[in-house]
Amino acid sequence: MLGRALDQGIDAVPDAPEALRALFAEVDRVPFWVDREQCNLGGATFLRCRLGFLALSMHALPLIYSWPAGNKPLALSGHLVHRASQRLKDTTRYVFAISQPDGLARCSEGFKMSVRVRLIHAQVRKLLWQSGQWREEEWGAAINQCHLAGTNLLFCVGVLDGLARLGYGF
Protein backbone atom coordinates (compact mmCIF):
# COMPACT_ATOMS: atom_id res chain seq x y z
CA MET A 1 0.00 0.00 0.00
CA LEU A 2 2.79 2.41 0.88
CA GLY A 3 4.63 1.74 -2.38
CA ARG A 4 1.50 2.24 -4.45
CA ALA A 5 0.62 5.44 -2.61
CA LEU A 6 4.15 6.74 -3.11
CA ASP A 7 4.13 5.88 -6.80
CA GLN A 8 0.55 6.79 -7.72
CA GLY A 9 -0.90 8.81 -4.87
CA ILE A 10 -3.16 7.80 -1.99
CA ASP A 11 -6.25 7.68 -4.23
CA ALA A 12 -4.69 4.68 -5.99
CA VAL A 13 -5.10 2.75 -2.71
CA PRO A 14 -8.87 2.51 -2.17
CA ASP A 15 -8.53 0.25 0.89
CA ALA A 16 -5.84 2.38 2.58
CA PRO A 17 -6.16 2.55 6.37
CA GLU A 18 -6.97 5.93 7.89
CA ALA A 19 -3.43 6.26 9.30
CA LEU A 20 -1.97 5.98 5.79
CA ARG A 21 -4.49 8.49 4.44
CA ALA A 22 -3.60 10.90 7.26
CA LEU A 23 0.11 10.53 6.52
CA PHE A 24 -0.41 11.32 2.84
CA ALA A 25 -2.69 14.24 3.65
CA GLU A 26 0.39 15.74 5.35
CA VAL A 27 3.18 14.69 2.99
CA ASP A 28 1.25 15.68 -0.13
CA ARG A 29 0.87 19.25 1.18
CA VAL A 30 3.85 21.41 0.26
CA PRO A 31 4.57 24.02 2.96
CA PHE A 32 4.29 27.65 1.84
CA TRP A 33 7.95 28.30 2.61
CA VAL A 34 9.35 25.68 0.22
CA ASP A 35 11.28 27.35 -2.59
CA ARG A 36 11.87 24.73 -5.31
CA GLU A 37 14.43 26.91 -7.11
CA GLN A 38 16.50 27.23 -3.95
CA CYS A 39 16.22 23.47 -3.33
CA ASN A 40 17.47 22.80 -6.86
CA LEU A 41 20.28 25.35 -6.48
CA GLY A 42 21.36 23.76 -3.19
CA GLY A 43 21.32 20.27 -4.69
CA ALA A 44 23.22 21.34 -7.79
CA THR A 45 25.79 23.21 -5.68
CA PHE A 46 26.33 20.18 -3.45
CA LEU A 47 26.73 17.81 -6.41
CA ARG A 48 29.07 20.24 -8.18
CA CYS A 49 31.46 20.09 -5.20
CA ARG A 50 33.12 16.78 -5.96
CA LEU A 51 34.19 16.38 -2.34
CA GLY A 52 30.70 17.01 -0.94
CA PHE A 53 30.19 13.40 0.07
CA LEU A 54 33.60 13.38 1.74
CA ALA A 55 32.63 16.48 3.74
CA LEU A 56 29.33 14.78 4.60
CA SER A 57 30.83 11.47 5.71
CA MET A 58 34.01 12.73 7.36
CA HIS A 59 32.80 15.98 8.91
CA ALA A 60 29.03 16.52 9.08
CA LEU A 61 27.98 12.99 10.06
CA PRO A 62 30.56 12.68 12.86
CA LEU A 63 29.26 16.00 14.21
CA ILE A 64 25.71 14.65 14.11
CA TYR A 65 26.60 11.30 15.63
CA SER A 66 28.55 12.95 18.45
CA TRP A 67 25.60 15.17 19.44
CA PRO A 68 24.30 13.58 22.67
CA ALA A 69 20.73 14.87 22.34
CA GLY A 70 20.39 13.53 18.82
CA ASN A 71 22.30 10.25 18.92
CA LYS A 72 20.51 8.55 21.84
CA PRO A 73 18.01 6.67 19.63
CA LEU A 74 20.86 5.31 17.50
CA ALA A 75 22.96 4.45 20.52
CA LEU A 76 20.11 2.67 22.33
CA SER A 77 19.15 0.72 19.20
CA GLY A 78 22.76 -0.35 18.60
CA HIS A 79 22.64 0.98 15.03
CA LEU A 80 25.31 3.60 15.71
CA VAL A 81 27.84 0.80 16.22
CA HIS A 82 26.53 -2.31 14.50
CA ARG A 83 25.03 -0.73 11.38
CA ALA A 84 27.28 2.31 10.95
CA SER A 85 28.50 1.38 7.46
CA GLN A 86 24.97 0.66 6.25
CA ARG A 87 23.73 3.95 7.73
CA LEU A 88 26.51 5.78 5.90
CA LYS A 89 25.53 4.10 2.61
CA ASP A 90 21.84 4.86 3.19
CA THR A 91 22.59 8.49 4.05
CA THR A 92 24.76 8.87 0.96
CA ARG A 93 22.02 7.42 -1.25
CA TYR A 94 19.46 9.71 0.35
CA VAL A 95 21.54 12.88 0.00
CA PHE A 96 22.30 12.01 -3.63
CA ALA A 97 18.57 11.46 -4.35
CA ILE A 98 17.39 14.72 -2.77
CA SER A 99 20.19 16.67 -4.47
CA GLN A 100 18.91 15.78 -7.94
CA PRO A 101 16.86 18.37 -9.86
CA ASP A 102 13.41 18.34 -8.21
CA GLY A 103 14.82 15.75 -5.81
CA LEU A 104 12.04 16.38 -3.28
CA ALA A 105 9.18 16.71 -5.78
CA ARG A 106 6.16 14.46 -5.21
CA CYS A 107 7.15 11.47 -7.38
CA SER A 108 10.92 11.73 -7.00
CA GLU A 109 13.05 9.08 -5.36
CA GLY A 110 14.11 11.64 -2.73
CA PHE A 111 10.47 12.29 -1.77
CA LYS A 112 9.77 8.56 -1.49
CA MET A 113 12.87 8.04 0.63
CA SER A 114 11.87 10.98 2.86
CA VAL A 115 8.47 9.41 3.54
CA ARG A 116 10.10 6.05 4.32
CA VAL A 117 12.58 7.73 6.70
CA ARG A 118 9.66 9.45 8.43
CA LEU A 119 8.02 6.05 8.97
CA ILE A 120 11.28 4.54 10.21
CA HIS A 121 11.59 7.37 12.74
CA ALA A 122 8.02 6.75 13.90
CA GLN A 123 8.74 3.04 14.32
CA VAL A 124 11.95 3.73 16.25
CA ARG A 125 10.07 6.15 18.54
CA LYS A 126 7.45 3.46 19.19
CA LEU A 127 10.03 0.73 19.84
CA LEU A 128 12.07 2.93 22.18
CA TRP A 129 8.96 3.90 24.09
CA GLN A 130 7.88 0.25 24.38
CA SER A 131 11.36 -0.89 25.43
CA GLY A 132 11.29 1.21 28.59
CA GLN A 133 14.83 2.45 27.82
CA TRP A 134 13.72 5.89 26.70
CA ARG A 135 13.42 8.43 29.53
CA GLU A 136 10.98 10.86 27.97
CA GLU A 137 10.65 13.00 31.08
CA GLU A 138 14.42 13.70 30.95
CA TRP A 139 15.11 13.62 27.20
CA GLY A 140 11.82 14.59 25.58
CA ALA A 141 10.29 12.56 22.76
CA ALA A 142 12.70 10.41 20.77
CA ILE A 143 13.56 11.80 17.33
CA ASN A 144 11.50 14.91 17.99
CA GLN A 145 11.15 17.97 15.75
CA CYS A 146 13.85 19.89 17.62
CA HIS A 147 16.35 17.05 17.13
CA LEU A 148 15.37 16.67 13.47
CA ALA A 149 15.87 20.41 12.92
CA GLY A 150 19.25 20.24 14.66
CA THR A 151 20.27 17.27 12.55
CA ASN A 152 19.21 19.10 9.40
CA LEU A 153 21.20 22.15 10.48
CA LEU A 154 24.28 20.03 11.21
CA PHE A 155 23.92 18.36 7.81
CA CYS A 156 23.85 21.75 6.08
CA VAL A 157 26.35 23.70 8.16
CA GLY A 158 28.59 20.68 8.70
CA VAL A 159 28.88 19.99 4.97
CA LEU A 160 29.46 23.67 4.15
CA ASP A 161 32.07 23.94 6.92
CA GLY A 162 33.78 20.74 5.75
CA LEU A 163 33.87 21.97 2.15
CA ALA A 164 35.17 25.38 3.25
CA ARG A 165 37.97 23.63 5.15
CA LEU A 166 38.83 21.84 1.88
CA GLY A 167 39.04 25.16 0.07
CA TYR A 168 35.60 25.61 -1.47
CA GLY A 169 34.21 29.13 -1.38
CA PHE A 170 30.51 29.92 -1.25
JSON list of C-alpha atoms in Angstrom, two decimals:
[
{"chain": "A", "resi": 1, "resn": "MET", "atom": "CA", "xyz": [0.00, 0.00, 0.00]},
{"chain": "A", "resi": 2, "resn": "LEU", "atom": "CA", "xyz": [2.79, 2.41, 0.88]},
{"chain": "A", "resi": 3, "resn": "GLY", "atom": "CA", "xyz": [4.63, 1.74, -2.38]},
{"chain": "A", "resi": 4, "resn": "ARG", "atom": "CA", "xyz": [1.50, 2.24, -4.45]},
{"chain": "A", "resi": 5, "resn": "ALA", "atom": "CA", "xyz": [0.62, 5.44, -2.61]},
{"chain": "A", "resi": 6, "resn": "LEU", "atom": "CA", "xyz": [4.15, 6.74, -3.11]},
{"chain": "A", "resi": 7, "resn": "ASP", "atom": "CA", "xyz": [4.13, 5.88, -6.80]},
{"chain": "A", "resi": 8, "resn": "GLN", "atom": "CA", "xyz": [0.55, 6.79, -7.72]},
{"chain": "A", "resi": 9, "resn": "GLY", "atom": "CA", "xyz": [-0.90, 8.81, -4.87]},
{"chain": "A", "resi": 10, "resn": "ILE", "atom": "CA", "xyz": [-3.16, 7.80, -1.99]},
{"chain": "A", "resi": 11, "resn": "ASP", "atom": "CA", "xyz": [-6.25, 7.68, -4.23]},
{"chain": "A", "resi": 12, "resn": "ALA", "atom": "CA", "xyz": [-4.69, 4.68, -5.99]},
{"chain": "A", "resi": 13, "resn": "VAL", "atom": "CA", "xyz": [-5.10, 2.75, -2.71]},
{"chain": "A", "resi": 14, "resn": "PRO", "atom": "CA", "xyz": [-8.87, 2.51, -2.17]},
{"chain": "A", "resi": 15, "resn": "ASP", "atom": "CA", "xyz": [-8.53, 0.25, 0.89]},
{"chain": "A", "resi": 16, "resn": "ALA", "atom": "CA", "xyz": [-5.84, 2.38, 2.58]},
{"chain": "A", "resi": 17, "resn": "PRO", "atom": "CA", "xyz": [-6.16, 2.55, 6.37]},
{"chain": "A", "resi": 18, "resn": "GLU", "atom": "CA", "xyz": [-6.97, 5.93, 7.89]},
{"chain": "A", "resi": 19, "resn": "ALA", "atom": "CA", "xyz": [-3.43, 6.26, 9.30]},
{"chain": "A", "resi": 20, "resn": "LEU", "atom": "CA", "xyz": [-1.97, 5.98, 5.79]},
{"chain": "A", "resi": 21, "resn": "ARG", "atom": "CA", "xyz": [-4.49, 8.49, 4.44]},
{"chain": "A", "resi": 22, "resn": "ALA", "atom": "CA", "xyz": [-3.60, 10.90, 7.26]},
{"chain": "A", "resi": 23, "resn": "LEU", "atom": "CA", "xyz": [0.11, 10.53, 6.52]},
{"chain": "A", "resi": 24, "resn": "PHE", "atom": "CA", "xyz": [-0.41, 11.32, 2.84]},
{"chain": "A", "resi": 25, "resn": "ALA", "atom": "CA", "xyz": [-2.69, 14.24, 3.65]},
{"chain": "A", "resi": 26, "resn": "GLU", "atom": "CA", "xyz": [0.39, 15.74, 5.35]},
{"chain": "A", "resi": 27, "resn": "VAL", "atom": "CA", "xyz": [3.18, 14.69, 2.99]},
{"chain": "A", "resi": 28, "resn": "ASP", "atom": "CA", "xyz": [1.25, 15.68, -0.13]},
{"chain": "A", "resi": 29, "resn": "ARG", "atom": "CA", "xyz": [0.87, 19.25, 1.18]},
{"chain": "A", "resi": 30, "resn": "VAL", "atom": "CA", "xyz": [3.85, 21.41, 0.26]},
{"chain": "A", "resi": 31, "resn": "PRO", "atom": "CA", "xyz": [4.57, 24.02, 2.96]},
{"chain": "A", "resi": 32, "resn": "PHE", "atom": "CA", "xyz": [4.29, 27.65, 1.84]},
{"chain": "A", "resi": 33, "resn": "TRP", "atom": "CA", "xyz": [7.95, 28.30, 2.61]},
{"chain": "A", "resi": 34, "resn": "VAL", "atom": "CA", "xyz": [9.35, 25.68, 0.22]},
{"chain": "A", "resi": 35, "resn": "ASP", "atom": "CA", "xyz": [11.28, 27.35, -2.59]},
{"chain": "A", "resi": 36, "resn": "ARG", "atom": "CA", "xyz": [11.87, 24.73, -5.31]},
{"chain": "A", "resi": 37, "resn": "GLU", "atom": "CA", "xyz": [14.43, 26.91, -7.11]},
{"chain": "A", "resi": 38, "resn": "GLN", "atom": "CA", "xyz": [16.50, 27.23, -3.95]},
{"chain": "A", "resi": 39, "resn": "CYS", "atom": "CA", "xyz": [16.22, 23.47, -3.33]},
{"chain": "A", "resi": 40, "resn": "ASN", "atom": "CA", "xyz": [17.47, 22.80, -6.86]},
{"chain": "A", "resi": 41, "resn": "LEU", "atom": "CA", "xyz": [20.28, 25.35, -6.48]},
{"chain": "A", "resi": 42, "resn": "GLY", "atom": "CA", "xyz": [21.36, 23.76, -3.19]},
{"chain": "A", "resi": 43, "resn": "GLY", "atom": "CA", "xyz": [21.32, 20.27, -4.69]},
{"chain": "A", "resi": 44, "resn": "ALA", "atom": "CA", "xyz": [23.22, 21.34, -7.79]},
{"chain": "A", "resi": 45, "resn": "THR", "atom": "CA", "xyz": [25.79, 23.21, -5.68]},
{"chain": "A", "resi": 46, "resn": "PHE", "atom": "CA", "xyz": [26.33, 20.18, -3.45]},
{"chain": "A", "resi": 47, "resn": "LEU", "atom": "CA", "xyz": [26.73, 17.81, -6.41]},
{"chain": "A", "resi": 48, "resn": "ARG", "atom": "CA", "xyz": [29.07, 20.24, -8.18]},
{"chain": "A", "resi": 49, "resn": "CYS", "atom": "CA", "xyz": [31.46, 20.09, -5.20]},
{"chain": "A", "resi": 50, "resn": "ARG", "atom": "CA", "xyz": [33.12, 16.78, -5.96]},
{"chain": "A", "resi": 51, "resn": "LEU", "atom": "CA", "xyz": [34.19, 16.38, -2.34]},
{"chain": "A", "resi": 52, "resn": "GLY", "atom": "CA", "xyz": [30.70, 17.01, -0.94]},
{"chain": "A", "resi": 53, "resn": "PHE", "atom": "CA", "xyz": [30.19, 13.40, 0.07]},
{"chain": "A", "resi": 54, "resn": "LEU", "atom": "CA", "xyz": [33.60, 13.38, 1.74]},
{"chain": "A", "resi": 55, "resn": "ALA", "atom": "CA", "xyz": [32.63, 16.48, 3.74]},
{"chain": "A", "resi": 56, "resn": "LEU", "atom": "CA", "xyz": [29.33, 14.78, 4.60]},
{"chain": "A", "resi": 57, "resn": "SER", "atom": "CA", "xyz": [30.83, 11.47, 5.71]},
{"chain": "A", "resi": 58, "resn": "MET", "atom": "CA", "xyz": [34.01, 12.73, 7.36]},
{"chain": "A", "resi": 59, "resn": "HIS", "atom": "CA", "xyz": [32.80, 15.98, 8.91]},
{"chain": "A", "resi": 60, "resn": "ALA", "atom": "CA", "xyz": [29.03, 16.52, 9.08]},
{"chain": "A", "resi": 61, "resn": "LEU", "atom": "CA", "xyz": [27.98, 12.99, 10.06]},
{"chain": "A", "resi": 62, "resn": "PRO", "atom": "CA", "xyz": [30.56, 12.68, 12.86]},
{"chain": "A", "resi": 63, "resn": "LEU", "atom": "CA", "xyz": [29.26, 16.00, 14.21]},
{"chain": "A", "resi": 64, "resn": "ILE", "atom": "CA", "xyz": [25.71, 14.65, 14.11]},
{"chain": "A", "resi": 65, "resn": "TYR", "atom": "CA", "xyz": [26.60, 11.30, 15.63]},
{"chain": "A", "resi": 66, "resn": "SER", "atom": "CA", "xyz": [28.55, 12.95, 18.45]},
{"chain": "A", "resi": 67, "resn": "TRP", "atom": "CA", "xyz": [25.60, 15.17, 19.44]},
{"chain": "A", "resi": 68, "resn": "PRO", "atom": "CA", "xyz": [24.30, 13.58, 22.67]},
{"chain": "A", "resi": 69, "resn": "ALA", "atom": "CA", "xyz": [20.73, 14.87, 22.34]},
{"chain": "A", "resi": 70, "resn": "GLY", "atom": "CA", "xyz": [20.39, 13.53, 18.82]},
{"chain": "A", "resi": 71, "resn": "ASN", "atom": "CA", "xyz": [22.30, 10.25, 18.92]},
{"chain": "A", "resi": 72, "resn": "LYS", "atom": "CA", "xyz": [20.51, 8.55, 21.84]},
{"chain": "A", "resi": 73, "resn": "PRO", "atom": "CA", "xyz": [18.01, 6.67, 19.63]},
{"chain": "A", "resi": 74, "resn": "LEU", "atom": "CA", "xyz": [20.86, 5.31, 17.50]},
{"chain": "A", "resi": 75, "resn": "ALA", "atom": "CA", "xyz": [22.96, 4.45, 20.52]},
{"chain": "A", "resi": 76, "resn": "LEU", "atom": "CA", "xyz": [20.11, 2.67, 22.33]},
{"chain": "A", "resi": 77, "resn": "SER", "atom": "CA", "xyz": [19.15, 0.72, 19.20]},
{"chain": "A", "resi": 78, "resn": "GLY", "atom": "CA", "xyz": [22.76, -0.35, 18.60]},
{"chain": "A", "resi": 79, "resn": "HIS", "atom": "CA", "xyz": [22.64, 0.98, 15.03]},
{"chain": "A", "resi": 80, "resn": "LEU", "atom": "CA", "xyz": [25.31, 3.60, 15.71]},
{"chain": "A", "resi": 81, "resn": "VAL", "atom": "CA", "xyz": [27.84, 0.80, 16.22]},
{"chain": "A", "resi": 82, "resn": "HIS", "atom": "CA", "xyz": [26.53, -2.31, 14.50]},
{"chain": "A", "resi": 83, "resn": "ARG", "atom": "CA", "xyz": [25.03, -0.73, 11.38]},
{"chain": "A", "resi": 84, "resn": "ALA", "atom": "CA", "xyz": [27.28, 2.31, 10.95]},
{"chain": "A", "resi": 85, "resn": "SER", "atom": "CA", "xyz": [28.50, 1.38, 7.46]},
{"chain": "A", "resi": 86, "resn": "GLN", "atom": "CA", "xyz": [24.97, 0.66, 6.25]},
{"chain": "A", "resi": 87, "resn": "ARG", "atom": "CA", "xyz": [23.73, 3.95, 7.73]},
{"chain": "A", "resi": 88, "resn": "LEU", "atom": "CA", "xyz": [26.51, 5.78, 5.90]},
{"chain": "A", "resi": 89, "resn": "LYS", "atom": "CA", "xyz": [25.53, 4.10, 2.61]},
{"chain": "A", "resi": 90, "resn": "ASP", "atom": "CA", "xyz": [21.84, 4.86, 3.19]},
{"chain": "A", "resi": 91, "resn": "THR", "atom": "CA", "xyz": [22.59, 8.49, 4.05]},
{"chain": "A", "resi": 92, "resn": "THR", "atom": "CA", "xyz": [24.76, 8.87, 0.96]},
{"chain": "A", "resi": 93, "resn": "ARG", "atom": "CA", "xyz": [22.02, 7.42, -1.25]},
{"chain": "A", "resi": 94, "resn": "TYR", "atom": "CA", "xyz": [19.46, 9.71, 0.35]},
{"chain": "A", "resi": 95, "resn": "VAL", "atom": "CA", "xyz": [21.54, 12.88, 0.00]},
{"chain": "A", "resi": 96, "resn": "PHE", "atom": "CA", "xyz": [22.30, 12.01, -3.63]},
{"chain": "A", "resi": 97, "resn": "ALA", "atom": "CA", "xyz": [18.57, 11.46, -4.35]},
{"chain": "A", "resi": 98, "resn": "ILE", "atom": "CA", "xyz": [17.39, 14.72, -2.77]},
{"chain": "A", "resi": 99, "resn": "SER", "atom": "CA", "xyz": [20.19, 16.67, -4.47]},
{"chain": "A", "resi": 100, "resn": "GLN", "atom": "CA", "xyz": [18.91, 15.78, -7.94]},
{"chain": "A", "resi": 101, "resn": "PRO", "atom": "CA", "xyz": [16.86, 18.37, -9.86]},
{"chain": "A", "resi": 102, "resn": "ASP", "atom": "CA", "xyz": [13.41, 18.34, -8.21]},
{"chain": "A", "resi": 103, "resn": "GLY", "atom": "CA", "xyz": [14.82, 15.75, -5.81]},
{"chain": "A", "resi": 104, "resn": "LEU", "atom": "CA", "xyz": [12.04, 16.38, -3.28]},
{"chain": "A", "resi": 105, "resn": "ALA", "atom": "CA", "xyz": [9.18, 16.71, -5.78]},
{"chain": "A", "resi": 106, "resn": "ARG", "atom": "CA", "xyz": [6.16, 14.46, -5.21]},
{"chain": "A", "resi": 107, "resn": "CYS", "atom": "CA", "xyz": [7.15, 11.47, -7.38]},
{"chain": "A", "resi": 108, "resn": "SER", "atom": "CA", "xyz": [10.92, 11.73, -7.00]},
{"chain": "A", "resi": 109, "resn": "GLU", "atom": "CA", "xyz": [13.05, 9.08, -5.36]},
{"chain": "A", "resi": 110, "resn": "GLY", "atom": "CA", "xyz": [14.11, 11.64, -2.73]},
{"chain": "A", "resi": 111, "resn": "PHE", "atom": "CA", "xyz": [10.47, 12.29, -1.77]},
{"chain": "A", "resi": 112, "resn": "LYS", "atom": "CA", "xyz": [9.77, 8.56, -1.49]},
{"chain": "A", "resi": 113, "resn": "MET", "atom": "CA", "xyz": [12.87, 8.04, 0.63]},
{"chain": "A", "resi": 114, "resn": "SER", "atom": "CA", "xyz": [11.87, 10.98, 2.86]},
{"chain": "A", "resi": 115, "resn": "VAL", "atom": "CA", "xyz": [8.47, 9.41, 3.54]},
{"chain": "A", "resi": 116, "resn": "ARG", "atom": "CA", "xyz": [10.10, 6.05, 4.32]},
{"chain": "A", "resi": 117, "resn": "VAL", "atom": "CA", "xyz": [12.58, 7.73, 6.70]},
{"chain": "A", "resi": 118, "resn": "ARG", "atom": "CA", "xyz": [9.66, 9.45, 8.43]},
{"chain": "A", "resi": 119, "resn": "LEU", "atom": "CA", "xyz": [8.02, 6.05, 8.97]},
{"chain": "A", "resi": 120, "resn": "ILE", "atom": "CA", "xyz": [11.28, 4.54, 10.21]},
{"chain": "A", "resi": 121, "resn": "HIS", "atom": "CA", "xyz": [11.59, 7.37, 12.74]},
{"chain": "A", "resi": 122, "resn": "ALA", "atom": "CA", "xyz": [8.02, 6.75, 13.90]},
{"chain": "A", "resi": 123, "resn": "GLN", "atom": "CA", "xyz": [8.74, 3.04, 14.32]},
{"chain": "A", "resi": 124, "resn": "VAL", "atom": "CA", "xyz": [11.95, 3.73, 16.25]},
{"chain": "A", "resi": 125, "resn": "ARG", "atom": "CA", "xyz": [10.07, 6.15, 18.54]},
{"chain": "A", "resi": 126, "resn": "LYS", "atom": "CA", "xyz": [7.45, 3.46, 19.19]},
{"chain": "A", "resi": 127, "resn": "LEU", "atom": "CA", "xyz": [10.03, 0.73, 19.84]},
{"chain": "A", "resi": 128, "resn": "LEU", "atom": "CA", "xyz": [12.07, 2.93, 22.18]},
{"chain": "A", "resi": 129, "resn": "TRP", "atom": "CA", "xyz": [8.96, 3.90, 24.09]},
{"chain": "A", "resi": 130, "resn": "GLN", "atom": "CA", "xyz": [7.88, 0.25, 24.38]},
{"chain": "A", "resi": 131, "resn": "SER", "atom": "CA", "xyz": [11.36, -0.89, 25.43]},
{"chain": "A", "resi": 132, "resn": "GLY", "atom": "CA", "xyz": [11.29, 1.21, 28.59]},
{"chain": "A", "resi": 133, "resn": "GLN", "atom": "CA", "xyz": [14.83, 2.45, 27.82]},
{"chain": "A", "resi": 134, "resn": "TRP", "atom": "CA", "xyz": [13.72, 5.89, 26.70]},
{"chain": "A", "resi": 135, "resn": "ARG", "atom": "CA", "xyz": [13.42, 8.43, 29.53]},
{"chain": "A", "resi": 136, "resn": "GLU", "atom": "CA", "xyz": [10.98, 10.86, 27.97]},
{"chain": "A", "resi": 137, "resn": "GLU", "atom": "CA", "xyz": [10.65, 13.00, 31.08]},
{"chain": "A", "resi": 138, "resn": "GLU", "atom": "CA", "xyz": [14.42, 13.70, 30.95]},
{"chain": "A", "resi": 139, "resn": "TRP", "atom": "CA", "xyz": [15.11, 13.62, 27.20]},
{"chain": "A", "resi": 140, "resn": "GLY", "atom": "CA", "xyz": [11.82, 14.59, 25.58]},
{"chain": "A", "resi": 141, "resn": "ALA", "atom": "CA", "xyz": [10.29, 12.56, 22.76]},
{"chain": "A", "resi": 142, "resn": "ALA", "atom": "CA", "xyz": [12.70, 10.41, 20.77]},
{"chain": "A", "resi": 143, "resn": "ILE", "atom": "CA", "xyz": [13.56, 11.80, 17.33]},
{"chain": "A", "resi": 144, "resn": "ASN", "atom": "CA", "xyz": [11.50, 14.91, 17.99]},
{"chain": "A", "resi": 145, "resn": "GLN", "atom": "CA", "xyz": [11.15, 17.97, 15.75]},
{"chain": "A", "resi": 146, "resn": "CYS", "atom": "CA", "xyz": [13.85, 19.89, 17.62]},
{"chain": "A", "resi": 147, "resn": "HIS", "atom": "CA", "xyz": [16.35, 17.05, 17.13]},
{"chain": "A", "resi": 148, "resn": "LEU", "atom": "CA", "xyz": [15.37, 16.67, 13.47]},
{"chain": "A", "resi": 149, "resn": "ALA", "atom": "CA", "xyz": [15.87, 20.41, 12.92]},
{"chain": "A", "resi": 150, "resn": "GLY", "atom": "CA", "xyz": [19.25, 20.24, 14.66]},
{"chain": "A", "resi": 151, "resn": "THR", "atom": "CA", "xyz": [20.27, 17.27, 12.55]},
{"chain": "A", "resi": 152, "resn": "ASN", "atom": "CA", "xyz": [19.21, 19.10, 9.40]},
{"chain": "A", "resi": 153, "resn": "LEU", "atom": "CA", "xyz": [21.20, 22.15, 10.48]},
{"chain": "A", "resi": 154, "resn": "LEU", "atom": "CA", "xyz": [24.28, 20.03, 11.21]},
{"chain": "A", "resi": 155, "resn": "PHE", "atom": "CA", "xyz": [23.92, 18.36, 7.81]},
{"chain": "A", "resi": 156, "resn": "CYS", "atom": "CA", "xyz": [23.85, 21.75, 6.08]},
{"chain": "A", "resi": 157, "resn": "VAL", "atom": "CA", "xyz": [26.35, 23.70, 8.16]},
{"chain": "A", "resi": 158, "resn": "GLY", "atom": "CA", "xyz": [28.59, 20.68, 8.70]},
{"chain": "A", "resi": 159, "resn": "VAL", "atom": "CA", "xyz": [28.88, 19.99, 4.97]},
{"chain": "A", "resi": 160, "resn": "LEU", "atom": "CA", "xyz": [29.46, 23.67, 4.15]},
{"chain": "A", "resi": 161, "resn": "ASP", "atom": "CA", "xyz": [32.07, 23.94, 6.92]},
{"chain": "A", "resi": 162, "resn": "GLY", "atom": "CA", "xyz": [33.78, 20.74, 5.75]},
{"chain": "A", "resi": 163, "resn": "LEU", "atom": "CA", "xyz": [33.87, 21.97, 2.15]},
{"chain": "A", "resi": 164, "resn": "ALA", "atom": "CA", "xyz": [35.17, 25.38, 3.25]},
{"chain": "A", "resi": 165, "resn": "ARG", "atom": "CA", "xyz": [37.97, 23.63, 5.15]},
{"chain": "A", "resi": 166, "resn": "LEU", "atom": "CA", "xyz": [38.83, 21.84, 1.88]},
{"chain": "A", "resi": 167, "resn": "GLY", "atom": "CA", "xyz": [39.04, 25.16, 0.07]},
{"chain": "A", "resi": 168, "resn": "TYR", "atom": "CA", "xyz": [35.60, 25.61, -1.47]},
{"chain": "A", "resi": 169, "resn": "GLY", "atom": "CA", "xyz": [34.21, 29.13, -1.38]},
{"chain": "A", "resi": 170, "resn": "PHE", "atom": "CA", "xyz": [30.51, 29.92, -1.25]}
]
